[in-house]
Coordinates of C-alpha atoms in Angstrom, one line a residue:
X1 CA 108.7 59.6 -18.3
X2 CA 109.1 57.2 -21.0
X3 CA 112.2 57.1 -23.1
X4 CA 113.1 55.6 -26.5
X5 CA 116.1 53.6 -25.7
X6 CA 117.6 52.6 -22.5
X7 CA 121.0 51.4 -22.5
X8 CA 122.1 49.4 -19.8
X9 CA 125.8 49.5 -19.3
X10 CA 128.2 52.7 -19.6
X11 CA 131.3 51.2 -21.3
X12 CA 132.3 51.1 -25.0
X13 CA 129.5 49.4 -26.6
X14 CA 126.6 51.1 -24.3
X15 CA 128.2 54.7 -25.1
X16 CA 128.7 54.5 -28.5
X17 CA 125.2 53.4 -28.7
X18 CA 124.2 56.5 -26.5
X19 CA 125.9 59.4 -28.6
X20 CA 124.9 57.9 -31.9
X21 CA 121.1 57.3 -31.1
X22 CA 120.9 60.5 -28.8
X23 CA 121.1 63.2 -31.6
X24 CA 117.3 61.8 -32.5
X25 CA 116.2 60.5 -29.5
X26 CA 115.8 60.2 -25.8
X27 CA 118.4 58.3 -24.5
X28 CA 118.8 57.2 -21.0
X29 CA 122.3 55.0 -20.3
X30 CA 122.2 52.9 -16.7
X31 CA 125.0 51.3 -15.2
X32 CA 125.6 49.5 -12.1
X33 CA 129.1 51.2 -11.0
X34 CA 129.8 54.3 -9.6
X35 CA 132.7 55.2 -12.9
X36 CA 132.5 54.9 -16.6
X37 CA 133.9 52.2 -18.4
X38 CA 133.1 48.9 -17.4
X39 CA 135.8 46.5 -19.1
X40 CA 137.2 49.6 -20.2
X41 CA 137.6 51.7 -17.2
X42 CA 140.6 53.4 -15.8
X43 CA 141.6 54.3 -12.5
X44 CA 144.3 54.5 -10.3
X45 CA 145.8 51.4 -8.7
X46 CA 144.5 52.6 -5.1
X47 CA 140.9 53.0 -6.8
X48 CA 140.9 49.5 -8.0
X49 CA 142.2 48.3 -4.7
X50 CA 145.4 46.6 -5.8
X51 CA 148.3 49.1 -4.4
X52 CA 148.2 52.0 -2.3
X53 CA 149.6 54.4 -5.6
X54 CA 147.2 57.2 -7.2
X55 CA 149.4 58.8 -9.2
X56 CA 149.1 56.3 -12.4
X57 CA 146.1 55.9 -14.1
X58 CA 145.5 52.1 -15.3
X59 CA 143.1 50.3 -18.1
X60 CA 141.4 47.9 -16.8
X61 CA 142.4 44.9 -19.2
X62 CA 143.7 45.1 -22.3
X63 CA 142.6 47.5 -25.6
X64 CA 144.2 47.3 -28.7
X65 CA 142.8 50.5 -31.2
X66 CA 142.7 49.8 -34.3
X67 CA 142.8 53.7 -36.2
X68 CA 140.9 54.6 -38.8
X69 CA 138.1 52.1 -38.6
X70 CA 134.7 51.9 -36.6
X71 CA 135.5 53.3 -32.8
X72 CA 137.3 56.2 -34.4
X73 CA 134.5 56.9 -37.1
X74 CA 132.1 56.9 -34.1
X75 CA 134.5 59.6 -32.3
X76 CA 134.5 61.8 -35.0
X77 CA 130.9 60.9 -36.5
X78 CA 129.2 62.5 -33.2
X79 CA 131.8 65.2 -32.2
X80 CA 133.3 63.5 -29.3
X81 CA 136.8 64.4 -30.7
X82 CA 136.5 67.7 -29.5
X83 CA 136.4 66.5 -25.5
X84 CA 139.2 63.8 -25.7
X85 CA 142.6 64.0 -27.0
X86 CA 143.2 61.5 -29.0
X87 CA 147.5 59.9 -29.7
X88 CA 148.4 57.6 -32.1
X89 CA 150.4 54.8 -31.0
X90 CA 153.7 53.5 -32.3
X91 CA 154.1 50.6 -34.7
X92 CA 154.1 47.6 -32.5
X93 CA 157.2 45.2 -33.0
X94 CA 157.5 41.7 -32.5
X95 CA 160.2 39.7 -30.7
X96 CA 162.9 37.1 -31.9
X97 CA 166.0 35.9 -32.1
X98 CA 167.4 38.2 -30.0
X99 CA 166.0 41.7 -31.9
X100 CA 163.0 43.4 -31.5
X101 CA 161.3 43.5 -35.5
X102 CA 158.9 46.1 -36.9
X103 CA 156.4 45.5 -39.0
X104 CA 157.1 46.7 -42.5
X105 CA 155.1 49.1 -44.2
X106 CA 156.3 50.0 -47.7
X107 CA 158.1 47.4 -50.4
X108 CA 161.6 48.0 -49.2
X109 CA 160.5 47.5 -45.2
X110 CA 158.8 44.1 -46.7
X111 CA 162.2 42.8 -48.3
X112 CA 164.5 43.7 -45.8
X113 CA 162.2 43.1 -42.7
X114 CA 162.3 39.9 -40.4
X115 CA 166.0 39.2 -41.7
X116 CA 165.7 35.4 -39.8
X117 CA 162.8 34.8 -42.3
X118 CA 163.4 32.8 -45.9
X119 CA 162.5 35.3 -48.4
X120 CA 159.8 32.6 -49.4
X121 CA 158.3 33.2 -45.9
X122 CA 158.1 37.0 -47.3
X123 CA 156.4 36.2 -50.3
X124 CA 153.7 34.6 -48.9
X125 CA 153.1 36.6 -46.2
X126 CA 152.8 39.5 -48.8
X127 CA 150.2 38.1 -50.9
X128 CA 148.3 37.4 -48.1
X129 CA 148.3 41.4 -46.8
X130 CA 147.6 42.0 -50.8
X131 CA 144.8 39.9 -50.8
X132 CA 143.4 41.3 -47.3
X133 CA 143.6 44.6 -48.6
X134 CA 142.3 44.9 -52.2
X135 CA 139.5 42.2 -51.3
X136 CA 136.1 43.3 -50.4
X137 CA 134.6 43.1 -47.1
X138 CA 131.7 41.1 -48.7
X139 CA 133.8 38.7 -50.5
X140 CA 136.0 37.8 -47.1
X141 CA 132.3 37.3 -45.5
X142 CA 131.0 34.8 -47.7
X143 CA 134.4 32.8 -48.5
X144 CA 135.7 33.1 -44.9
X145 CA 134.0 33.7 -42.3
X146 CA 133.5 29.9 -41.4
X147 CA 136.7 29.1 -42.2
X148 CA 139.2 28.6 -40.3
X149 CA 142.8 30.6 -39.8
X150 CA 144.8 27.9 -40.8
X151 CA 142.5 26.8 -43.9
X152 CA 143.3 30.4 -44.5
X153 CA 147.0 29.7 -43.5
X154 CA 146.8 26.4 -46.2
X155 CA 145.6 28.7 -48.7
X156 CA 148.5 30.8 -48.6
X157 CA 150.7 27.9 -48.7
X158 CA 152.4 29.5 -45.5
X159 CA 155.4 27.7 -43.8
X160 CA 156.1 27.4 -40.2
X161 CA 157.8 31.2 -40.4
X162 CA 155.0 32.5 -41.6
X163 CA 152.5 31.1 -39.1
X164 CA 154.6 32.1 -36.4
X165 CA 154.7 36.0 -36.8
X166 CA 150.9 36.1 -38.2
X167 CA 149.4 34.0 -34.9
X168 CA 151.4 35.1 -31.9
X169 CA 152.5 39.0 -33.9
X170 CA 148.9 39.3 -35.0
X171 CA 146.3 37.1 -33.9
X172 CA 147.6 37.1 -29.9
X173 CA 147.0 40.7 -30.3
X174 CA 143.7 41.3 -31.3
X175 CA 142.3 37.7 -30.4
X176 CA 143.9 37.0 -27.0
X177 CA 143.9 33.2 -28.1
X178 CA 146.0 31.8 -30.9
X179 CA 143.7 28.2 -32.0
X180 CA 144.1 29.1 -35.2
X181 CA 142.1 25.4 -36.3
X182 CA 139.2 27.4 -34.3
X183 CA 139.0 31.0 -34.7
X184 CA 137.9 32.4 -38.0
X185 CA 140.3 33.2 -40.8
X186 CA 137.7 35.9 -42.3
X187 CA 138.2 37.7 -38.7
X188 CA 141.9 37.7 -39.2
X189 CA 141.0 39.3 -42.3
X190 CA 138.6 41.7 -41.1
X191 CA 141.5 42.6 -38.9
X192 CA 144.2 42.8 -40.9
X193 CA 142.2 45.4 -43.5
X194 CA 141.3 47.4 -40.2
X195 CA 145.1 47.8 -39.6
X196 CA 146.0 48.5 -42.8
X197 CA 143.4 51.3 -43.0
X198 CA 145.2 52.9 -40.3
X199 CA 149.0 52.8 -41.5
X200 CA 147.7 54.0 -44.8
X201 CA 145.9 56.8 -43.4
X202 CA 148.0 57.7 -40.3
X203 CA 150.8 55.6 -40.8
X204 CA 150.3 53.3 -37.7
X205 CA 147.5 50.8 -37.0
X206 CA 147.4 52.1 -33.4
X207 CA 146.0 54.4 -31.2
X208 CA 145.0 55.4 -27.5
X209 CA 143.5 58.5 -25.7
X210 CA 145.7 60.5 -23.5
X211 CA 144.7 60.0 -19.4
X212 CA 143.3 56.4 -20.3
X213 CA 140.6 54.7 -22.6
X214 CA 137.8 55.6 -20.4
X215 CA 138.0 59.5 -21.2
X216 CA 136.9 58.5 -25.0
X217 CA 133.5 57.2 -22.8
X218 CA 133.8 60.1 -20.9
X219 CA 133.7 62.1 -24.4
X220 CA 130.6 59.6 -25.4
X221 CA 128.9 60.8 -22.3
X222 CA 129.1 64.8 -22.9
X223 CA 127.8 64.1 -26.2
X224 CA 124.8 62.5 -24.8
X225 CA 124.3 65.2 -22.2
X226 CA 124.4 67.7 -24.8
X227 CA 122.1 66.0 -26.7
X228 CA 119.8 65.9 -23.4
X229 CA 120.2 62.4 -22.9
X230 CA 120.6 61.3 -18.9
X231 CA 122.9 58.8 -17.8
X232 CA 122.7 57.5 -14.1
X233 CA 125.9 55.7 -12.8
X234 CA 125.6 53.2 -9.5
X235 CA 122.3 51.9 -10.6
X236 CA 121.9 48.2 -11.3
X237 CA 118.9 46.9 -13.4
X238 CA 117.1 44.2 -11.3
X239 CA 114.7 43.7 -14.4
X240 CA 113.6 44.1 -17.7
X241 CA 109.8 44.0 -17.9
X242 CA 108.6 42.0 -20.1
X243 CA 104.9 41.6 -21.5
X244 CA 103.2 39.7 -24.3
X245 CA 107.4 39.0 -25.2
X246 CA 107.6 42.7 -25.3
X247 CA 110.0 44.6 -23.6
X248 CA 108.4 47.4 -21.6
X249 CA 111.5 48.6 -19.2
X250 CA 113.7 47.9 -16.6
X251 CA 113.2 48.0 -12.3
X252 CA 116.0 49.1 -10.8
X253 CA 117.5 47.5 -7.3
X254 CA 115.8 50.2 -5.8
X255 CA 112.4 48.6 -7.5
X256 CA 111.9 52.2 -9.3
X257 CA 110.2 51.3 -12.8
X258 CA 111.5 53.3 -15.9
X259 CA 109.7 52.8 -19.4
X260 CA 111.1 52.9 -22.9
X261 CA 110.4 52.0 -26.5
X262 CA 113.6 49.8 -26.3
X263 CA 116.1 49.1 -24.2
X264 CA 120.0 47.8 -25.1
X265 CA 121.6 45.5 -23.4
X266 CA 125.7 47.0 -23.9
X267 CA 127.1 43.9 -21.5
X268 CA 128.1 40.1 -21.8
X269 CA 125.2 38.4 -23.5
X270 CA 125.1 35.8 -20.8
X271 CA 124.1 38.4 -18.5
X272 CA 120.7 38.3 -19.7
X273 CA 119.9 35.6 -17.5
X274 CA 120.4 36.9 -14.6
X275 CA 117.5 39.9 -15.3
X276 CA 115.3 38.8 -18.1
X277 CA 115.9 34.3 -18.1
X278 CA 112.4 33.6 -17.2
X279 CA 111.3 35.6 -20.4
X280 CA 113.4 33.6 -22.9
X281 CA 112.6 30.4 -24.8
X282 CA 115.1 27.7 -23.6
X283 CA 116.4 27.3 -27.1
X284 CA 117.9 31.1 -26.5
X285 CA 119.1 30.2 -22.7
X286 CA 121.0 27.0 -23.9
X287 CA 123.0 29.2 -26.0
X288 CA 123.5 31.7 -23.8
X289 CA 125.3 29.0 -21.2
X290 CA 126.8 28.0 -24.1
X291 CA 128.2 31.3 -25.0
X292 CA 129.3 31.5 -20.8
X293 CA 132.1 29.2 -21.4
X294 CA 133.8 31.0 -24.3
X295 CA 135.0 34.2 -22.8
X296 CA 138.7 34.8 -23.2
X297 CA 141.2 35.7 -20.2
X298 CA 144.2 37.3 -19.8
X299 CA 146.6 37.7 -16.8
X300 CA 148.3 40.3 -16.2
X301 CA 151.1 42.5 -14.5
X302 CA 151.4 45.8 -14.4
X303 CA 153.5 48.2 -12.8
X304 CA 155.2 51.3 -12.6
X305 CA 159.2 52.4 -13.1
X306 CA 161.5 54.9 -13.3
X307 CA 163.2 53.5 -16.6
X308 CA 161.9 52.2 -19.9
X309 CA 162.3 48.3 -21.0
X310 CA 165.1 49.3 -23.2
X311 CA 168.0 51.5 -23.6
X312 CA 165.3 54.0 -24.9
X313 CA 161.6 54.3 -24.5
X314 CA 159.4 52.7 -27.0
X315 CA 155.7 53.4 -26.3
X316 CA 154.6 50.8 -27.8
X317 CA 153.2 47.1 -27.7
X318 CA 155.5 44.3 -28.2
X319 CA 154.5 40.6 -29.5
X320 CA 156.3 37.9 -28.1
X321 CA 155.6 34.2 -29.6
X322 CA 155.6 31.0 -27.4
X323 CA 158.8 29.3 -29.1
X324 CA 160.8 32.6 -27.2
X325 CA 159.3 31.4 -23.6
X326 CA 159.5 28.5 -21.5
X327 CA 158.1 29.1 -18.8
X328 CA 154.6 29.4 -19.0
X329 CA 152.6 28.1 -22.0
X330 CA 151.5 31.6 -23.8
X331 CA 152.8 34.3 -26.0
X332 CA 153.4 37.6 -24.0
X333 CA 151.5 40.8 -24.8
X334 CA 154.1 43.4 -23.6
X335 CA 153.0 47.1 -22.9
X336 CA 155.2 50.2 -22.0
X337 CA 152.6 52.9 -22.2
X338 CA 153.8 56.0 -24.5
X339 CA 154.8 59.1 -22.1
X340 CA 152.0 61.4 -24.1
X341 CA 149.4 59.4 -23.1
X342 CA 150.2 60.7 -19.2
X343 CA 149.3 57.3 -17.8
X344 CA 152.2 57.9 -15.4
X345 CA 153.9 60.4 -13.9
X346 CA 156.6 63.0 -15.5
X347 CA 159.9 60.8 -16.1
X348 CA 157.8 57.2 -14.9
X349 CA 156.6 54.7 -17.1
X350 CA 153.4 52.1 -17.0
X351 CA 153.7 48.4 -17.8
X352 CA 151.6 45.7 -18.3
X353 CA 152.8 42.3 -19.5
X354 CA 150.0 39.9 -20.5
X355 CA 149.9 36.1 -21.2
X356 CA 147.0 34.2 -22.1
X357 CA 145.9 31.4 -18.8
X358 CA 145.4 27.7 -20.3
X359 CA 145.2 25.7 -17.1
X360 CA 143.5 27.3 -14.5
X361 CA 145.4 25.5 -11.7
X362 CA 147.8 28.1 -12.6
X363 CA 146.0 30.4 -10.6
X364 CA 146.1 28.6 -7.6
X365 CA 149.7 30.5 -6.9
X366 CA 149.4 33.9 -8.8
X367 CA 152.9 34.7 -7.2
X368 CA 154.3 31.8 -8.4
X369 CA 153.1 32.6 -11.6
X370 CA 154.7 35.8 -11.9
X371 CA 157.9 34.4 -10.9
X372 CA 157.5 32.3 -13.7
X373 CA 156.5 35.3 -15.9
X374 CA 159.8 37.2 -15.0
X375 CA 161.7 34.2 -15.8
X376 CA 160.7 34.2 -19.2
X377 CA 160.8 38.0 -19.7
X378 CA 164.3 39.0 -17.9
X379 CA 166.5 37.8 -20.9
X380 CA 164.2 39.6 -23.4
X381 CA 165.2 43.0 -21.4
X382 CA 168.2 42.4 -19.8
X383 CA 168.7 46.5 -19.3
X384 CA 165.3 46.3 -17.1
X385 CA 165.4 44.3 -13.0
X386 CA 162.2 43.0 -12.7
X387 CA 163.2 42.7 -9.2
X388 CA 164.2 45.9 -8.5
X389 CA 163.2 48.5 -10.9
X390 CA 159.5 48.5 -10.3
X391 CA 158.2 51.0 -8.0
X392 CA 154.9 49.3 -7.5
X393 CA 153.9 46.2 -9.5
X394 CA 150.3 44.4 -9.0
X395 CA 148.7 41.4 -10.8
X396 CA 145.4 40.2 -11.9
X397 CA 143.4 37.9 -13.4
X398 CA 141.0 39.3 -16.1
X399 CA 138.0 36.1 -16.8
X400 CA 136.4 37.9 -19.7
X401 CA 138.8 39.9 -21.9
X402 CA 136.6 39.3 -25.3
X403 CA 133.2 38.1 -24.4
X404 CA 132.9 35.6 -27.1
X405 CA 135.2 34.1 -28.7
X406 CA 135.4 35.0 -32.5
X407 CA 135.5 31.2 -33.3
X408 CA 133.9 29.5 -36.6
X409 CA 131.3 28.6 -35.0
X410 CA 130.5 32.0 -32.9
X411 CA 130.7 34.6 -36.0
X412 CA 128.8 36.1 -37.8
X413 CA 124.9 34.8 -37.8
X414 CA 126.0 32.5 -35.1
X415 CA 126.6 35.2 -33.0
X416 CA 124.0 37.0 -30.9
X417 CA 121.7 40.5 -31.8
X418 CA 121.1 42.9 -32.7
X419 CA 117.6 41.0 -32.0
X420 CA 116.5 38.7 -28.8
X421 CA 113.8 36.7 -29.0
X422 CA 111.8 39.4 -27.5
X423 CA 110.7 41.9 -29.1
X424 CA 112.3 45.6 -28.9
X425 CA 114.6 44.2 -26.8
X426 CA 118.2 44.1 -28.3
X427 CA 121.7 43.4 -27.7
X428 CA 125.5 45.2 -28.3
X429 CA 129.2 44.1 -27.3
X430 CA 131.9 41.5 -28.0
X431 CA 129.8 38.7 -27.5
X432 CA 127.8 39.8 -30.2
X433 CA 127.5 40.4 -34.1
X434 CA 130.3 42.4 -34.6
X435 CA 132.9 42.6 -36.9
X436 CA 136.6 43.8 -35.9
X437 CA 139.0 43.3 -32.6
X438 CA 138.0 44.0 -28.9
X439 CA 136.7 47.9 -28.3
X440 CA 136.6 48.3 -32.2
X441 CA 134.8 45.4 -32.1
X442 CA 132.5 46.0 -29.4
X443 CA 131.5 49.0 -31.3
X444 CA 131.1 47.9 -34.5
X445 CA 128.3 46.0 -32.7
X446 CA 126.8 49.1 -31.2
X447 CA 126.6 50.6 -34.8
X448 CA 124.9 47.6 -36.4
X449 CA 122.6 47.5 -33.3
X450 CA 121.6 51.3 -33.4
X451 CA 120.6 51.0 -37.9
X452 CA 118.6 48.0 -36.6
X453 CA 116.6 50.3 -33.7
X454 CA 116.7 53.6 -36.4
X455 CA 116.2 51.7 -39.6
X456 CA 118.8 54.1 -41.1
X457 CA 122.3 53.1 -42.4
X458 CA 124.7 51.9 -43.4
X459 CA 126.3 54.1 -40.8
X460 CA 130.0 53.3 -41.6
X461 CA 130.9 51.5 -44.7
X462 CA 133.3 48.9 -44.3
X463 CA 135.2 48.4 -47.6

């Protein structure tokens, strides 16, 4: 049997692709593991391997949602709202000075917000979110997408105040690194419209899907088996066939050969080379090493307690900059899952504190490192014993959070797909042309990748 598209890999970016291109044709989706997800799966910490607990239900990594922008167009474009339930998250705060700030999001909230901040500070930041939000998409492309955030930051004639809250409240979130003389200020952009979209339309930026993010794949997947599309799990693609630069179809471990029209590859760019290298021109395989070495990371601890952070739960992300910390050289991405999402058990709570790893030496001791970690965060929650008031708490080291960097010089047409050098073979994910944060991201690039196999679109049109 020969199929139209094969997708290899069942996460995010491979799913997406599957329930959008499955309503017109004949999808099969391969994956090498045994559950959904990929990047994106959860399971429970005994399934992972990391603590003998089954009762919590864990993301693998870390996923900010934007809402109302392209993953939640895609969930409601090909019906797979009806088999997930989707929550909406609260507004995340950010930390300092002793008080936990939220972000304002009418006129009074913006004068009255971040009282340690000079009114100046206020200002500026203000025309900024003006101009994110009444500025076309377009128009951010062409002046800044190879410009960097703080050319962007220069621009806006933004003080030391200002920086602060917009790189390690903002960019830390959806970027996972903060080199603001790097990454791209028309990313930040991007971004920032994607998160205005959502307060404006559901009064939050933020949202999640109750049981984990993999049951939103999970949704994907029944709207590809409705659709009559097949998906085989635990099957890992030894090859893509190639002939005359063609792609033909893929041979599995198991050396059974599969045809199709076209095939997607919904992973890591890089990862091309270990199935398909000898088929590329070396121009392609330079950059894909290239690309290699500019994953982000994360590392993180996670855990599970009886009692919130705070006097009260708050079910919601907290940004904490560097100039708060001393102890190891990162902001902190803090997580106390909201109860609905039923991550945890009835009266427990799931957290997951994040900071970004610099110098890798600093894995050498992972222990030591979260000693460090708890150093830093036990004066931001005094109420809460990191000691004692976890009943299970595990750590790890995540090497590719984003798989490309969104830098200046690895956006936009610098970044890879939907096209490869050969032919009807293409390419979806974060470390491709895409254009929003993580997941969102991920599937923005799916989209763009499935007008470019259809020759239909736009499919969702970003203002």
């Amino acid at each position: 049997m020969k199929y139209d598209t094969i997708i290899i890999g069942a996460g995010f970016t491979g799913m997406a692709a599957a329930a959008l291109l499955s309503k017109k044709q004949n999808v099969l989706v391969v994956d090498k593991n045994i559950y959904y997800g990929g990047r994106s799966a959860t399971l429970t910490p005994k399934k992972y391997g990391w603590a003998d607990v089954d009762d919590y239900y864990l993301d693998f990594g870390h996923h900010l949602f934007p809402s109302g922008n392209y993953l939640d167009f895609v969930i409601k474009h090909t019906g797979a709202d009806k088999y997930c339930d989707i929550e909406l998250i609260n507004m995340p705060m950010f930390y300092r000075y002793k008080d936990f700030h939220k972000p304002p999001t009418n006129l009074l909230e913006k004068l009255t917000a971040y009282p340690f901040m000079p009114f100046s500070s206020k200002l500026r930041i203000n025309k900024l979110l003006k101009y994110a939000e009444k500025t076309s998409f377009n128009e951010i492309k062409d002046k800044w997408l190879y410009h960097s955030i703080d050319e962007l930051y220069d621009h806006f004639n933004f003080d030391e105040y200002a920086r602060e809250i917009f790189t390690d409240g903002f960019v830390a979130g959806y970027q996972t690194v903060t080199e603001t003389d790097k990454l791209s200020g028309g990313d930040l952009l991007f971004c920032m419209k994607a998160f205005q979209r959502g307060i404006k339309k559901y009064k939050t930026p933020l949202f999640a899907s109750r049981g984990g993010v993999v049951n939103i794949i999970k949704a994907f997947s029944k709207i590809v088996e409705k659709n009559n599309g097949k998906i085989m799990l635990g099957k890992k693609v030894k090859k893509i066939i190639v002939e005359k630069n063609q792609m033909k179809g893929i041979t599995l471990e198991d050396n059974k050969i599969i045809y199709a029209k076209n095939a997607i590859y919904a992973a890591p760019v890089y990862g091309l080379l270990n199935i398909v290298k000898n088929d590329l021109p070396d121009k392609y395989i330079k950059r894909l090493n290239a690309a290699k070495k500019e994953s982000t990371n994360l590392f993180l601890v996670m855990g599970g307690s009886k009692k919130p952070l705070l006097d009260k739960p708050i079910g919601t992300w907290i940004m904490i900059p560097k100039t708060e910390t001393k102890h190891v050289d990162s902001y902190y991405l803090v997580y106390e899952f909201d109860q609905k999402l039923k991550q945890a058990p009835n009266g427990h709570f799931l957290l997951n504190f994040a900071v970004e790893i610099k110098d890798m030496n600093d894995l050498k001791n992972p222990e030591e490192l979260v000693e460090r970690m708890i150093k830093d965060l036990q004066p931001i929650f005094p109420d809460f014993n990191f000691k004692k008031d976890f009943e299970w708490r595990v750590h790890h080291f995540f090497p590719i959070v984003d798989g490309l960097r969104r830098t200046i010089t690895w956006h936009g047409k610098n970044r890879f797909g939907p096209n490869t050098p050969i032919k009807n073979l293409y390419v979806a994910g974060d470390s491709c042309y895409e254009f929003s944060t993580g997941v969102d991201g991920a599937v923005s690039s799916a989209i763009f990748t499935v007008e470019k196999i259809t020759g239909e679109g736009p499919i969702f049109r970003n203002g």
